[in-house]
CSV table of C-alpha atoms in Angstrom, one decimal:
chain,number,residue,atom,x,y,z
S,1,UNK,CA,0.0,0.0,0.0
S,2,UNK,CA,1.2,3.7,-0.9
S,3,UNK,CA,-1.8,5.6,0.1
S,4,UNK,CA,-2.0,6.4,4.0
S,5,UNK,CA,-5.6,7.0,4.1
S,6,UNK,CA,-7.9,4.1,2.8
S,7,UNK,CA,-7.7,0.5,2.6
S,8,UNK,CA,-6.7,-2.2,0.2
S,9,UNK,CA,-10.5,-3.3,0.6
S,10,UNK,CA,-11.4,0.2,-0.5
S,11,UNK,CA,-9.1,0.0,-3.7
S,12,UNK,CA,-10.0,-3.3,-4.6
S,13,UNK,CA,-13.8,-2.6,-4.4
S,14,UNK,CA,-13.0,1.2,-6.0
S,15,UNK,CA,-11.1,-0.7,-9.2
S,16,UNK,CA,-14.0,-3.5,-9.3
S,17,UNK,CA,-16.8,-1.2,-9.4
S,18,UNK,CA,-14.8,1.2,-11.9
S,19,UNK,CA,-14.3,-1.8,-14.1
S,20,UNK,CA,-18.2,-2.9,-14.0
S,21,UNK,CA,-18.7,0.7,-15.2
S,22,UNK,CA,-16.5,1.1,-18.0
S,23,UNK,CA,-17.9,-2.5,-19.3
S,24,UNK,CA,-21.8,-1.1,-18.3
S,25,UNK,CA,-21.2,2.2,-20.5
S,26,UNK,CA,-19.2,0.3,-23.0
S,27,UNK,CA,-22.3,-1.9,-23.9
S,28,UNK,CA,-24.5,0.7,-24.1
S,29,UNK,CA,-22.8,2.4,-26.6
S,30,UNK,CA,-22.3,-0.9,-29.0
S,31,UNK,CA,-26.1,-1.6,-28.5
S,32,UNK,CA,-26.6,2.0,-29.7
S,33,UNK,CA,-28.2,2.8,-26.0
S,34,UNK,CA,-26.7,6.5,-26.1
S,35,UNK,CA,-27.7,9.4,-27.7
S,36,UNK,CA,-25.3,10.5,-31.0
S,37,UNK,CA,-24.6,13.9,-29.3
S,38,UNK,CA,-23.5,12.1,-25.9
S,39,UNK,CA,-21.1,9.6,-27.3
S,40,UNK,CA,-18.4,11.5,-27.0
S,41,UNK,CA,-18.6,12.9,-23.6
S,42,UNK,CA,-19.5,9.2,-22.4
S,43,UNK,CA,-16.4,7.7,-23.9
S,44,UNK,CA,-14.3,10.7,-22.2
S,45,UNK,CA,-16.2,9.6,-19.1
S,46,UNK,CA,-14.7,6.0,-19.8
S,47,UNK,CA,-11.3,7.5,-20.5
S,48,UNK,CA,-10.7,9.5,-17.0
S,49,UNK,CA,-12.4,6.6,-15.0
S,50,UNK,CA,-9.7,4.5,-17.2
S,51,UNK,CA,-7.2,7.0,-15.8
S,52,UNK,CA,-8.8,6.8,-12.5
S,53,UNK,CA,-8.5,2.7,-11.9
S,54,UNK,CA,-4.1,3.8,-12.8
S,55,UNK,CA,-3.8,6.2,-9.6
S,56,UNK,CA,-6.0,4.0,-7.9
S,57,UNK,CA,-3.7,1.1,-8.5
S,58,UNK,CA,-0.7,2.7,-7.7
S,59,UNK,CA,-1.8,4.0,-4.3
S,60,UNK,CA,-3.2,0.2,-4.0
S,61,UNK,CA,0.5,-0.5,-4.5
S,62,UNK,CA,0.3,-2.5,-7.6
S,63,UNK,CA,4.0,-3.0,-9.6
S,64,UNK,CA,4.7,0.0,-11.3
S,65,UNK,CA,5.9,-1.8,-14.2
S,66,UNK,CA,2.1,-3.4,-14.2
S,67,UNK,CA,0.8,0.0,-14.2
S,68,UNK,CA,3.0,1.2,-17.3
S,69,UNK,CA,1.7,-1.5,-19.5
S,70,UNK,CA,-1.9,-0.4,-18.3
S,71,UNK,CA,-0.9,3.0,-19.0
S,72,UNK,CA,0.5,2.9,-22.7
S,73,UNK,CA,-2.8,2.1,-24.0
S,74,UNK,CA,-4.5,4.7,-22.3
S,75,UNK,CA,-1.9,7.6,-23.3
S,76,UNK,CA,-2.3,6.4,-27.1
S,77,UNK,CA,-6.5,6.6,-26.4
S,78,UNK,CA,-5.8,10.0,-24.8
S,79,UNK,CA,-3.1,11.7,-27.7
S,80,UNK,CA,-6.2,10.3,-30.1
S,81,UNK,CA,-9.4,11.4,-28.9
S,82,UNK,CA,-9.0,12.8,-25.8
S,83,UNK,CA,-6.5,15.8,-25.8
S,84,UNK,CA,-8.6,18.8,-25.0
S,85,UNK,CA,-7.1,21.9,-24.3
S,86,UNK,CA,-10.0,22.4,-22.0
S,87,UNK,CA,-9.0,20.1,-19.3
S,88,UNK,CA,-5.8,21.4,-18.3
S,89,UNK,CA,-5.4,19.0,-14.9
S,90,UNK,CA,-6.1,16.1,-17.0
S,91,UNK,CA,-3.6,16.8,-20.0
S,92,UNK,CA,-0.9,17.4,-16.9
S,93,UNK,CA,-1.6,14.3,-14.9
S,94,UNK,CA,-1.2,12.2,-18.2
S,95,UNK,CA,1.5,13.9,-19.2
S,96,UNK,CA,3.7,13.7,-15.6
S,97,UNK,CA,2.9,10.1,-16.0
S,98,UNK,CA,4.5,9.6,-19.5
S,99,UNK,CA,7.8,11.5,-17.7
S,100,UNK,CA,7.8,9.1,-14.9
S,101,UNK,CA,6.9,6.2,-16.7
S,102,UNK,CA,10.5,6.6,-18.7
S,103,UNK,CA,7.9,6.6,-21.8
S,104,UNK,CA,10.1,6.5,-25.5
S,105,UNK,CA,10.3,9.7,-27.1
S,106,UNK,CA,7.9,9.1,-29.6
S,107,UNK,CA,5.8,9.2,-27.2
S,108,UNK,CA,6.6,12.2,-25.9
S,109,UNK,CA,6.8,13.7,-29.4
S,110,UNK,CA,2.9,12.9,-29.9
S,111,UNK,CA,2.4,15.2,-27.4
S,112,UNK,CA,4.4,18.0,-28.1
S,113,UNK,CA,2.1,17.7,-31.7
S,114,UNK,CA,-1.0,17.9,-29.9
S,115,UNK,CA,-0.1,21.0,-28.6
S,116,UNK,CA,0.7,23.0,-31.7
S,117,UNK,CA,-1.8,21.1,-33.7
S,118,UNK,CA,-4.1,22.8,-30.5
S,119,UNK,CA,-2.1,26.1,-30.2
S,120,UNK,CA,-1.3,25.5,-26.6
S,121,UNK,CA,1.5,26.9,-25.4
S,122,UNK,CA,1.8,26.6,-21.7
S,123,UNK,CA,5.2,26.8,-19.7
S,124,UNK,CA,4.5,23.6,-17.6
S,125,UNK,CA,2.9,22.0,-20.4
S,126,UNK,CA,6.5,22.6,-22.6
S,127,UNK,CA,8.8,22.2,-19.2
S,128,UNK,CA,7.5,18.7,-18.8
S,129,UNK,CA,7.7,18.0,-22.3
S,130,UNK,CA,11.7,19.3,-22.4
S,131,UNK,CA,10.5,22.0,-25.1
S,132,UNK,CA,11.4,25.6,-25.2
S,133,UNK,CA,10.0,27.4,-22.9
S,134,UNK,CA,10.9,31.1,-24.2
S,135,UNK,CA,8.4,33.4,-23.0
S,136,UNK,CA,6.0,30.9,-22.9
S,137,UNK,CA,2.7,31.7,-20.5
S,138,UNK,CA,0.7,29.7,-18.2
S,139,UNK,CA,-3.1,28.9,-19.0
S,140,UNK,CA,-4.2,28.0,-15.6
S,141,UNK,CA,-4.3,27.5,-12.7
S,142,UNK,CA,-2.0,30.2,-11.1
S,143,UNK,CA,-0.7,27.2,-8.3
S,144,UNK,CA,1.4,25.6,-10.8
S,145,UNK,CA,3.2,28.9,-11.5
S,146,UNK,CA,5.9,27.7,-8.7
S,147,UNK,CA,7.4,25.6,-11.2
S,148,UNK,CA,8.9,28.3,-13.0
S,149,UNK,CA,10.8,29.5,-9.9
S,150,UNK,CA,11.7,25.9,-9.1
S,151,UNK,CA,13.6,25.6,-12.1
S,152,UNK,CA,15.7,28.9,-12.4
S,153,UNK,CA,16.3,28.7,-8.1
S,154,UNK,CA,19.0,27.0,-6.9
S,155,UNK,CA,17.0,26.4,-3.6
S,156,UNK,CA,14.8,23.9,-5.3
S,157,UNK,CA,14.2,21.2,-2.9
S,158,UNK,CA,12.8,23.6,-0.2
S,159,UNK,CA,10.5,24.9,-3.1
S,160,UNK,CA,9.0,22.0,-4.0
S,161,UNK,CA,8.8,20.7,-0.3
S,162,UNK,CA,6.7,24.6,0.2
S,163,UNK,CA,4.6,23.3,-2.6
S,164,UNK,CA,4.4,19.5,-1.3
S,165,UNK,CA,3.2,20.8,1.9
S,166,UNK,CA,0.4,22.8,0.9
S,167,UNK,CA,-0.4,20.7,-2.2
S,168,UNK,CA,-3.3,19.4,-0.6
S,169,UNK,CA,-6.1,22.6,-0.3
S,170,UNK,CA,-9.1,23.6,-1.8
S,171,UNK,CA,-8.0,24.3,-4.8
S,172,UNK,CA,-6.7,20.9,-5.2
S,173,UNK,CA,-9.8,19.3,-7.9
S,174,UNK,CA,-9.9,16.4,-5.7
S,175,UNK,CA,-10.0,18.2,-2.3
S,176,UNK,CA,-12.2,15.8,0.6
S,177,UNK,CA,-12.7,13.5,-2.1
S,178,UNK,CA,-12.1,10.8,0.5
S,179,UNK,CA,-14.4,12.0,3.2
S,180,UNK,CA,-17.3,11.3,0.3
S,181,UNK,CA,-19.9,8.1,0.3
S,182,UNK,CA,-19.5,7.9,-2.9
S,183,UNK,CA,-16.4,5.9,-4.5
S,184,UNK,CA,-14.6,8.8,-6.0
S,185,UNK,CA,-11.0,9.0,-4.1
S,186,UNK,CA,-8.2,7.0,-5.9
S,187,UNK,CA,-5.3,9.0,-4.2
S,188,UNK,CA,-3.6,11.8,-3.7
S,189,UNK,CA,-0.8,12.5,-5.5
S,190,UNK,CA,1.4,15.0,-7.1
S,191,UNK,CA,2.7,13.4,-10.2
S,192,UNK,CA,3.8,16.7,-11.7
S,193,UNK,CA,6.2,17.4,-8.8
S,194,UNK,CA,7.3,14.0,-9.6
S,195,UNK,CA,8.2,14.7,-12.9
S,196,UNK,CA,9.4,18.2,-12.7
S,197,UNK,CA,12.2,16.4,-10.3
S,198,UNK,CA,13.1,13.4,-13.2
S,199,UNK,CA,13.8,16.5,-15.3
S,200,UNK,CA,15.5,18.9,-13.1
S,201,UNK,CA,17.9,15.3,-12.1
S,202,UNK,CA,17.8,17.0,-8.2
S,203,UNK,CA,18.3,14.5,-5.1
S,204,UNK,CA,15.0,14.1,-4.0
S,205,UNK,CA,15.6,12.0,-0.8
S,206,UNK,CA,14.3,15.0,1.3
S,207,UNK,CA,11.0,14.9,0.0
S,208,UNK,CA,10.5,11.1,0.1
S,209,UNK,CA,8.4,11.0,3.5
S,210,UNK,CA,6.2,14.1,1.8
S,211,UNK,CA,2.6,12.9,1.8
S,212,UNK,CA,1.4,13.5,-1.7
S,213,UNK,CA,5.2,12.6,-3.4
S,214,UNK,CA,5.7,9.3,-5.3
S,215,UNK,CA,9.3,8.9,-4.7
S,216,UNK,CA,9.4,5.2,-5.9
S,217,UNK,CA,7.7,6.4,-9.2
S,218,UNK,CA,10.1,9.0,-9.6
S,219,UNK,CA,13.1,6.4,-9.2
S,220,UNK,CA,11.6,3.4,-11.8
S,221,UNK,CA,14.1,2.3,-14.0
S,222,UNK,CA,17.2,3.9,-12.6
């Protein structure tokens, strides 16, 4: 187990019952049960809870190697169909997860073509994605702005434990998420500080016992 606040029992009944949905929504949309104009949206809603069952299994504390092959398929769905400059918290999460999954560059490279194809051009966006930055802005939201100063300080650790530590606020989209009835926490994590670390190739061994890190994610295949 990574996550400190639920249960394996939890995760395993969270991943089952996400499975059972994705299946449930996928037959309705082969027998032609939904609507033309909400097929789309339904099949994002089957992507994220796709993307959902990952975190899950990794705060379940499932093999990260496991994870990875779950995760290819998911990234090549997502670069497809799913790429919406919209959702910016989504585009990052999948995105710090290609970085820490070591994925091949060509990988990467799809990426980096989504976002001119979508004229996006967002410094955390390109930072994570080894681009230029230039003068590049930041969409949204201002709280990720800290990476900039991260990577021109030289104090970077105790910038990234200042953001570690107050990660976890209202602003976060998945705030109390665990305190629901409903089966909507998979974990809390901070994949993006995870990344910007692979990048920036700082010792990270002060941050290891920071809630919200995944230091062992950050260290597969060293």
């Amino acid at each position: 187990m990574r996550d400190k606040i639920k249960s394996k029992q939890y995760f395993d009944e969270f991943i089952r019952e996400d499975h059972t949905r994705i299946l449930n929504l996928s037959k309705k949309i082969e027998e032609g049960k939904i609507q033309e104009a909400r097929i789309v949206p339904v099949k994002q809603g089957i992507f994220q809870i796709k993307l959902g069952i990952i975190i899950a299994k990794y705060s379940r504390g499932d093999s990260i190697q496991d994870l990875e092959l779950s995760f290819v398929p998911i990234y090549k769905e997502w670069i497809k169909t799913f790429f919406s400059p919209e959702v910016y918290n989504e585009n990052l999460k999948m995105i710090s997860l290609a970085v820490l999954f070591n994925m091949e560059p060509d990988f990467l490279l799809l990426a980096k073509k989504k976002l001119i194809e979508n004229h996006i051009d967002d410094w955390l966006y390109n930072f994570l994605l080894n681009e230029k930055q230039n003068e590049s802005g930041f969409l949204f939201p201002k709280r990720f702005r800290i990476f900039k100063e991260i990577a021109e300080s030289v104090n970077k650790i105790e910038l990234l434990k200042k953001y570690l530590k107050g990660w976890y606020n209202t602003d976060c989209e998945v705030f109390e998420a665990h305190k629901s009835d409903q089966k909507i926490y998979y974990g809390y994590w901070s994949f993006e500080a995870g990344a910007a670390v692979k990048i920036l190739g700082i010792d990270d061994s002060g941050l290891k016992d920071i809630p919200y890190y995944p230091y062992d994610l950050v260290h597969y295949k060293e």
